[in-house]
Each structure stands twice: as C-alpha cells, then as structure tokens.
mmCIF file of C-alpha atoms in Angstrom:
data_model
loop_
_atom_site.group_PDB
_atom_site.id
_atom_site.type_symbol
_atom_site.label_atom_id
_atom_site.label_comp_id
_atom_site.label_asym_id
_atom_site.label_seq_id
_atom_site.Cartn_x
_atom_site.Cartn_y
_atom_site.Cartn_z
ATOM 1 C CA MET T 253 -43.779 56.508 -116.502
ATOM 2 C CA ALA T 254 -47.355 57.588 -115.289
ATOM 3 C CA ARG T 255 -48.344 53.986 -115.009
ATOM 4 C CA MET T 256 -44.966 53.260 -113.291
ATOM 5 C CA LEU T 257 -45.897 55.953 -110.624
ATOM 6 C CA LEU T 258 -49.202 54.466 -109.936
ATOM 7 C CA ASN T 259 -47.972 51.002 -109.696
ATOM 8 C CA ALA T 260 -45.231 52.317 -107.459
ATOM 9 C CA LEU T 261 -47.363 54.351 -105.125
ATOM 10 C CA THR T 262 -49.818 51.456 -104.894
ATOM 11 C CA ALA T 263 -47.315 48.802 -103.997
ATOM 12 C CA ALA T 264 -45.907 51.026 -101.643
ATOM 13 C CA ALA T 265 -48.979 51.813 -99.623
ATOM 14 C CA LEU T 266 -50.951 50.030 -96.986
ATOM 15 C CA PHE T 267 -54.135 48.299 -97.549
ATOM 16 C CA GLY T 268 -56.496 50.002 -95.023
ATOM 17 C CA ALA T 269 -57.142 50.388 -91.519
ATOM 18 C CA VAL T 270 -59.375 48.894 -89.026
ATOM 19 C CA ILE T 271 -61.668 51.861 -87.727
ATOM 20 C CA PRO T 272 -65.326 52.120 -87.870
ATOM 21 C CA GLN T 273 -66.526 54.344 -90.543
ATOM 22 C CA GLY T 274 -63.026 55.554 -91.009
ATOM 23 C CA VAL T 275 -60.551 54.663 -93.868
ATOM 24 C CA HIS T 276 -61.804 52.243 -96.755
ATOM 25 C CA ALA T 277 -60.358 51.111 -99.779
ATOM 26 C CA ALA T 278 -57.930 52.774 -102.435
ATOM 27 C CA ASP T 279 -59.444 55.847 -103.911
ATOM 28 C CA PHE T 280 -57.191 57.291 -106.692
ATOM 29 C CA SER T 281 -59.869 60.011 -107.758
ATOM 30 C CA ASP T 282 -57.525 62.561 -106.412
ATOM 31 C CA PRO T 283 -54.397 62.524 -108.329
ATOM 32 C CA GLY T 284 -52.500 64.263 -105.733
ATOM 33 C CA TRP T 285 -53.132 61.566 -102.974
ATOM 34 C CA PRO T 286 -50.905 58.549 -103.515
ATOM 35 C CA CYS T 287 -51.814 56.548 -100.620
ATOM 36 C CA GLN T 288 -53.584 52.963 -100.605
ATOM 37 C CA GLN T 289 -56.157 54.373 -97.856
ATOM 38 C CA ARG T 290 -58.967 56.723 -99.132
ATOM 39 C CA LYS T 291 -58.458 60.230 -98.560
ATOM 40 C CA VAL T 292 -60.558 61.677 -95.803
ATOM 41 C CA GLU T 293 -60.088 65.155 -95.327
ATOM 42 C CA ARG T 294 -61.626 65.806 -91.578
ATOM 43 C CA LEU T 295 -62.415 63.111 -88.999
ATOM 44 C CA SER T 296 -65.534 63.416 -86.934
ATOM 45 C CA PRO T 297 -65.528 63.197 -83.312
ATOM 46 C CA GLY T 298 -68.888 61.966 -83.194
ATOM 47 C CA LEU T 299 -68.135 58.889 -84.946
ATOM 48 C CA MET T 300 -65.832 57.975 -81.861
ATOM 49 C CA TRP T 301 -67.610 59.202 -79.231
ATOM 50 C CA PRO T 302 -71.623 58.278 -79.615
ATOM 51 C CA GLY T 303 -74.001 61.203 -78.985
ATOM 52 C CA LEU T 304 -71.466 63.747 -79.390
ATOM 53 C CA ILE T 305 -72.510 67.015 -81.272
ATOM 54 C CA GLN T 306 -69.887 69.512 -80.306
ATOM 55 C CA THR T 307 -66.753 69.511 -82.344
ATOM 56 C CA GLU T 308 -64.471 71.565 -80.270
ATOM 57 C CA PRO T 309 -63.793 71.627 -76.605
ATOM 58 C CA SER T 310 -65.661 74.266 -74.498
ATOM 59 C CA GLY T 311 -64.907 75.949 -71.382
ATOM 60 C CA LYS T 312 -61.494 75.506 -69.706
ATOM 61 C CA LEU T 313 -59.871 72.514 -68.396
ATOM 62 C CA SER T 314 -58.443 72.213 -64.672
ATOM 63 C CA GLU T 315 -54.699 71.866 -64.756
ATOM 64 C CA ASP T 316 -55.180 68.166 -63.924
ATOM 65 C CA ALA T 317 -57.388 67.472 -66.810
ATOM 66 C CA LYS T 318 -55.290 69.403 -69.140
ATOM 67 C CA THR T 319 -52.277 67.602 -68.228
ATOM 68 C CA LEU T 320 -53.891 64.458 -68.743
ATOM 69 C CA ALA T 321 -54.983 65.608 -72.168
ATOM 70 C CA GLU T 322 -51.432 66.867 -73.318
ATOM 71 C CA LYS T 323 -50.234 63.417 -72.369
ATOM 72 C CA LEU T 324 -52.814 61.364 -74.196
ATOM 73 C CA ALA T 325 -52.007 63.568 -77.219
ATOM 74 C CA LEU T 326 -48.536 62.558 -77.227
ATOM 75 C CA ARG T 327 -47.747 59.828 -79.770
ATOM 76 C CA ARG T 328 -44.518 58.508 -77.841
ATOM 77 C CA ILE T 329 -46.976 57.338 -75.194
ATOM 78 C CA SER T 330 -48.716 54.110 -76.351
ATOM 79 C CA VAL T 331 -52.405 53.605 -75.702
ATOM 80 C CA GLU T 332 -51.167 50.915 -73.076
ATOM 81 C CA GLU T 333 -49.207 53.259 -71.212
ATOM 82 C CA ALA T 334 -51.900 55.784 -71.464
ATOM 83 C CA ALA T 335 -54.665 53.349 -69.531
ATOM 84 C CA PRO T 336 -52.877 54.001 -66.249
ATOM 85 C CA LEU T 337 -52.835 57.746 -66.779
ATOM 86 C CA VAL T 338 -56.448 57.759 -67.147
ATOM 87 C CA ASP T 339 -57.092 55.385 -64.127
ATOM 88 C CA ALA T 340 -54.844 57.453 -61.925
ATOM 89 C CA PHE T 341 -56.819 60.553 -63.095
ATOM 90 C CA ARG T 342 -60.118 58.953 -62.214
ATOM 91 C CA LEU T 343 -58.820 57.877 -58.664
ATOM 92 C CA ALA T 344 -57.449 61.339 -57.963
ATOM 93 C CA HIS T 345 -60.913 62.918 -59.310
ATOM 94 C CA PRO T 346 -64.012 60.482 -58.207
ATOM 95 C CA ASP T 347 -66.169 63.117 -59.262
ATOM 96 C CA ALA T 348 -64.896 63.258 -62.782
ATOM 97 C CA ASP T 349 -68.407 62.767 -64.977
ATOM 98 C CA GLU T 350 -68.843 62.016 -68.787
ATOM 99 C CA ALA T 351 -68.850 65.625 -69.432
ATOM 100 C CA LEU T 352 -65.489 66.170 -68.173
ATOM 101 C CA MET T 353 -63.984 63.099 -70.036
ATOM 102 C CA THR T 354 -65.622 64.315 -73.389
ATOM 103 C CA GLN T 355 -63.764 67.564 -73.044
ATOM 104 C CA ILE T 356 -60.696 65.751 -72.368
ATOM 105 C CA PHE T 357 -61.300 63.729 -75.316
ATOM 106 C CA LEU T 358 -62.146 66.776 -77.567
ATOM 107 C CA THR T 359 -59.017 68.527 -76.651
ATOM 108 C CA VAL T 360 -57.026 65.422 -77.540
ATOM 109 C CA PHE T 361 -59.190 65.046 -80.934
ATOM 110 C CA GLN T 362 -58.287 68.726 -81.699
ATOM 111 C CA LYS T 363 -54.483 68.256 -81.274
ATOM 112 C CA LEU T 364 -54.222 64.900 -83.135
ATOM 113 C CA SER T 365 -56.864 65.892 -85.669
ATOM 114 C CA GLY T 366 -54.631 68.833 -86.544
ATOM 115 C CA ASP T 367 -51.681 66.879 -86.655
ATOM 116 C CA ARG T 368 -53.050 64.590 -89.030
ATOM 117 C CA SER T 369 -54.206 67.395 -91.396
ATOM 118 C CA ARG T 370 -50.793 68.752 -91.561
ATOM 119 C CA ILE T 371 -49.275 65.469 -92.215
ATOM 120 C CA MET T 372 -51.914 64.838 -95.118
ATOM 121 C CA SER T 373 -51.036 68.045 -96.642
ATOM 122 C CA GLY T 374 -47.447 67.072 -96.572
ATOM 123 C CA ILE T 375 -48.335 63.700 -98.267
ATOM 124 C CA GLU T 376 -49.752 65.717 -100.871
ATOM 125 C CA ARG T 377 -46.790 67.968 -101.469
ATOM 126 C CA TYR T 378 -44.468 64.697 -101.194
ATOM 127 C CA SER T 379 -46.888 63.413 -104.244
ATOM 128 C CA LYS T 380 -46.619 66.548 -106.236
ATOM 129 C CA LYS T 381 -42.708 66.228 -106.165
ATOM 130 C CA GLN T 382 -42.957 62.699 -107.184
ATOM 131 C CA ILE T 383 -45.048 63.295 -110.333
ATOM 132 C CA ALA T 384 -42.731 66.117 -111.159
ATOM 133 C CA LEU T 385 -40.011 63.879 -110.992
ATOM 134 C CA SER T 386 -41.441 60.994 -113.022
ATOM 135 C CA GLU T 387 -42.262 63.626 -115.621
ATOM 136 C CA ARG T 388 -38.538 64.681 -115.504
ATOM 137 C CA ILE T 389 -37.310 61.268 -116.227
ATOM 138 C CA GLU T 390 -39.741 60.666 -118.851
ATOM 139 C CA LYS T 391 -38.581 63.863 -120.616
ATOM 140 C CA ALA T 392 -34.915 62.912 -120.159
ATOM 141 C CA ARG T 393 -35.736 59.434 -121.824
ATOM 142 C CA THR T 394 -37.281 61.170 -124.757
ATOM 143 C CA GLU T 395 -34.517 63.525 -125.171
ATOM 144 C CA MET T 396 -31.910 60.515 -125.080
ATOM 145 C CA SER T 397 -34.020 58.671 -127.586
ATOM 146 C CA ALA T 398 -34.170 61.372 -129.900
ATOM 147 C CA LEU T 399 -30.278 61.786 -129.565
ATOM 148 C CA MET T 400 -29.657 58.233 -130.185
ATOM 149 C CA ALA T 401 -31.925 58.374 -133.287
ATOM 150 C CA LYS T 402 -29.480 60.852 -135.017
ATOM 151 C CA PRO T 403 -27.013 59.757 -137.643
ATOM 152 C CA GLU T 404 -24.357 61.113 -135.266
ATOM 153 C CA PRO T 405 -25.135 61.035 -131.812
ATOM 154 C CA ASP T 406 -24.033 63.433 -129.186
ATOM 155 C CA TYR T 407 -22.573 60.620 -126.630
ATOM 156 C CA ASP T 408 -21.346 63.237 -124.184
ATOM 157 C CA ALA T 409 -25.011 64.365 -123.834
ATOM 158 C CA VAL T 410 -26.368 61.113 -123.984
ATOM 159 C CA ASP T 411 -23.995 60.152 -120.954
ATOM 160 C CA LYS T 412 -24.989 63.394 -119.224
ATOM 161 C CA LEU T 413 -28.671 62.377 -119.693
ATOM 162 C CA GLU T 414 -27.983 58.609 -118.503
ATOM 163 C CA VAL T 415 -26.156 60.034 -115.318
ATOM 164 C CA GLN T 416 -29.414 62.453 -114.564
ATOM 165 C CA ILE T 417 -31.931 59.361 -115.324
ATOM 166 C CA ASP T 418 -29.841 57.103 -112.928
ATOM 167 C CA TRP T 419 -29.907 59.566 -110.196
ATOM 168 C CA ASP T 420 -33.376 60.830 -110.664
ATOM 169 C CA GLU T 421 -34.546 57.140 -110.679
ATOM 170 C CA ARG T 422 -32.664 56.302 -107.277
ATOM 171 C CA VAL T 423 -34.511 59.470 -105.713
ATOM 172 C CA TYR T 424 -37.870 58.531 -107.013
ATOM 173 C CA THR T 425 -37.317 54.785 -105.851
ATOM 174 C CA ASP T 426 -36.230 56.036 -102.058
ATOM 175 C CA ARG T 427 -39.098 58.084 -102.148
ATOM 176 C CA THR T 428 -41.751 55.766 -102.926
ATOM 177 C CA LYS T 429 -40.430 53.308 -100.491
ATOM 178 C CA SER T 430 -40.613 55.893 -97.645
ATOM 179 C CA LEU T 431 -44.177 56.079 -98.452
ATOM 180 C CA THR T 432 -45.223 53.170 -96.331
ATOM 181 C CA TYR T 433 -44.633 54.797 -93.507
ATOM 182 C CA VAL T 434 -45.913 58.367 -94.543
ATOM 183 C CA CYS T 435 -48.948 57.003 -95.606
ATOM 184 C CA GLU T 436 -49.503 55.013 -92.448
ATOM 185 C CA THR T 437 -49.497 58.006 -90.271
ATOM 186 C CA PRO T 438 -52.724 59.358 -90.417
ATOM 187 C CA VAL T 439 -54.105 55.820 -90.127
ATOM 188 C CA LEU T 440 -52.167 55.628 -87.062
ATOM 189 C CA LEU T 441 -53.411 58.824 -85.472
ATOM 190 C CA GLU T 442 -56.975 57.657 -86.464
ATOM 191 C CA LYS T 443 -56.656 54.370 -84.527
ATOM 192 C CA ARG T 444 -55.297 56.363 -81.620
ATOM 193 C CA LEU T 445 -57.892 58.543 -81.245
ATOM 194 C CA TYR T 446 -60.553 55.673 -81.540
ATOM 195 C CA ALA T 447 -58.689 53.822 -78.814
ATOM 196 C CA LEU T 448 -58.523 56.698 -76.508
ATOM 197 C CA SER T 449 -62.126 57.560 -76.959
ATOM 198 C CA LYS T 450 -62.893 53.759 -75.901
ATOM 199 C CA LEU T 451 -60.344 54.414 -72.920
ATOM 200 C CA LEU T 452 -61.775 57.514 -71.505
ATOM 201 C CA GLN T 453 -65.455 56.222 -72.127
ATOM 202 C CA GLU T 454 -64.828 52.615 -70.567
ATOM 203 C CA PRO T 455 -65.096 53.848 -66.982
ATOM 204 C CA ALA T 456 -68.376 55.344 -67.350
ATOM 205 C CA ALA T 457 -69.775 52.507 -69.313
ATOM 206 C CA ASN T 458 -68.917 50.022 -66.127
#
C-alpha cells in the first residue's frame, strides 16, 4: 500500500515549473510532501528582483500604490490584465521611481508568499490524511485475509470490511486526482510573482 501511495501521488503531481532558481525535480525526502515539485519552504524576493536586499516592505505606500499592490495580489486578475494597471499607475505617477516600484513588489510578494505558505501547510495536512487512509485500507485488507483464512469465516464481518475498503479506496482515489490542482497552486503563485516582478521592473529597464 505504501508503494501504491507513492506511485499514485507521483502520477497525480505535476512535472516541475519554469521558474529561475525556483522549483526543481521531485524530492521525496520529506514523507509529508506528496507533490512532484521539490518542497521549497520560503521564497526569496531577491531571486525575482535583482539587487534587492530587504525582504519586507518598508514605509507606508500612498493610496494609489497600495491599491495597485492589492490588485496585483489578486489571483483572479491575470498577469495580462495586470499590465495595463501598472501602465496606468505610471502614467498617473510619472515620478514613480525604482524604489517605489520595489516597495509595491514587496507588498505583493508578502501577500502571495503568505498565501503560498498556507497552501503548502494545507498540502502537508492533506498528505497525512492520505497516508493514514492508505494504512487503514491496508489494515482492513489484512483483517479480511485473516478472517477468510479461518475454517469457518465470518462472512458478515468480511462483507463489512469489503464495503469499508471499497469506500476508502474511492475516497483515496478522488483525493489523489485532486492533487494535480493542489500541487500546482504554489507553482502558479511563484510564476505569478516572477511575472509581476518583471512587469514592475520593465518600464525602469527601458
């Protein structure tokens, strides 16, 4: 059953993300991490914003800058939809310099990085439930085999175990299928942060 668990989780997970120095190949050194992507506990804003030393925003943003950061942190707003928001902000604030755009990025990073950490914690709890369920299935199969090995098996007990195993296996399979989306979410957040950093840096680079 342990082999079945590993194979199922591996098949359901994704095969990496195209993010510089970000997620790499599978790493099963952590038994509580079921995803194909290597578990990276914390992201570094310095990998996305060259020369950046600080990891948290400093000072208070203006209302317009704060509003922009809040909108960029909304996952329902695509990066393509975010581009004109940044352009509009720069047009309205021609004095917006690299320091200000850095603070906006750090504000977005703080929000999305926090979301990512909470999601990863949820994935680990999810994985532990799967492992516990696989152990329950294995235990039930062992009990059923022991019952069937008796000279006069208790078929009522066997039927009850069969029903339990069938139900647990369905739940296990359904949960495994949903891992594709669950494991993808931290990667999508990393991609979004990297894309937004490029978007916020691009005008200054021209």
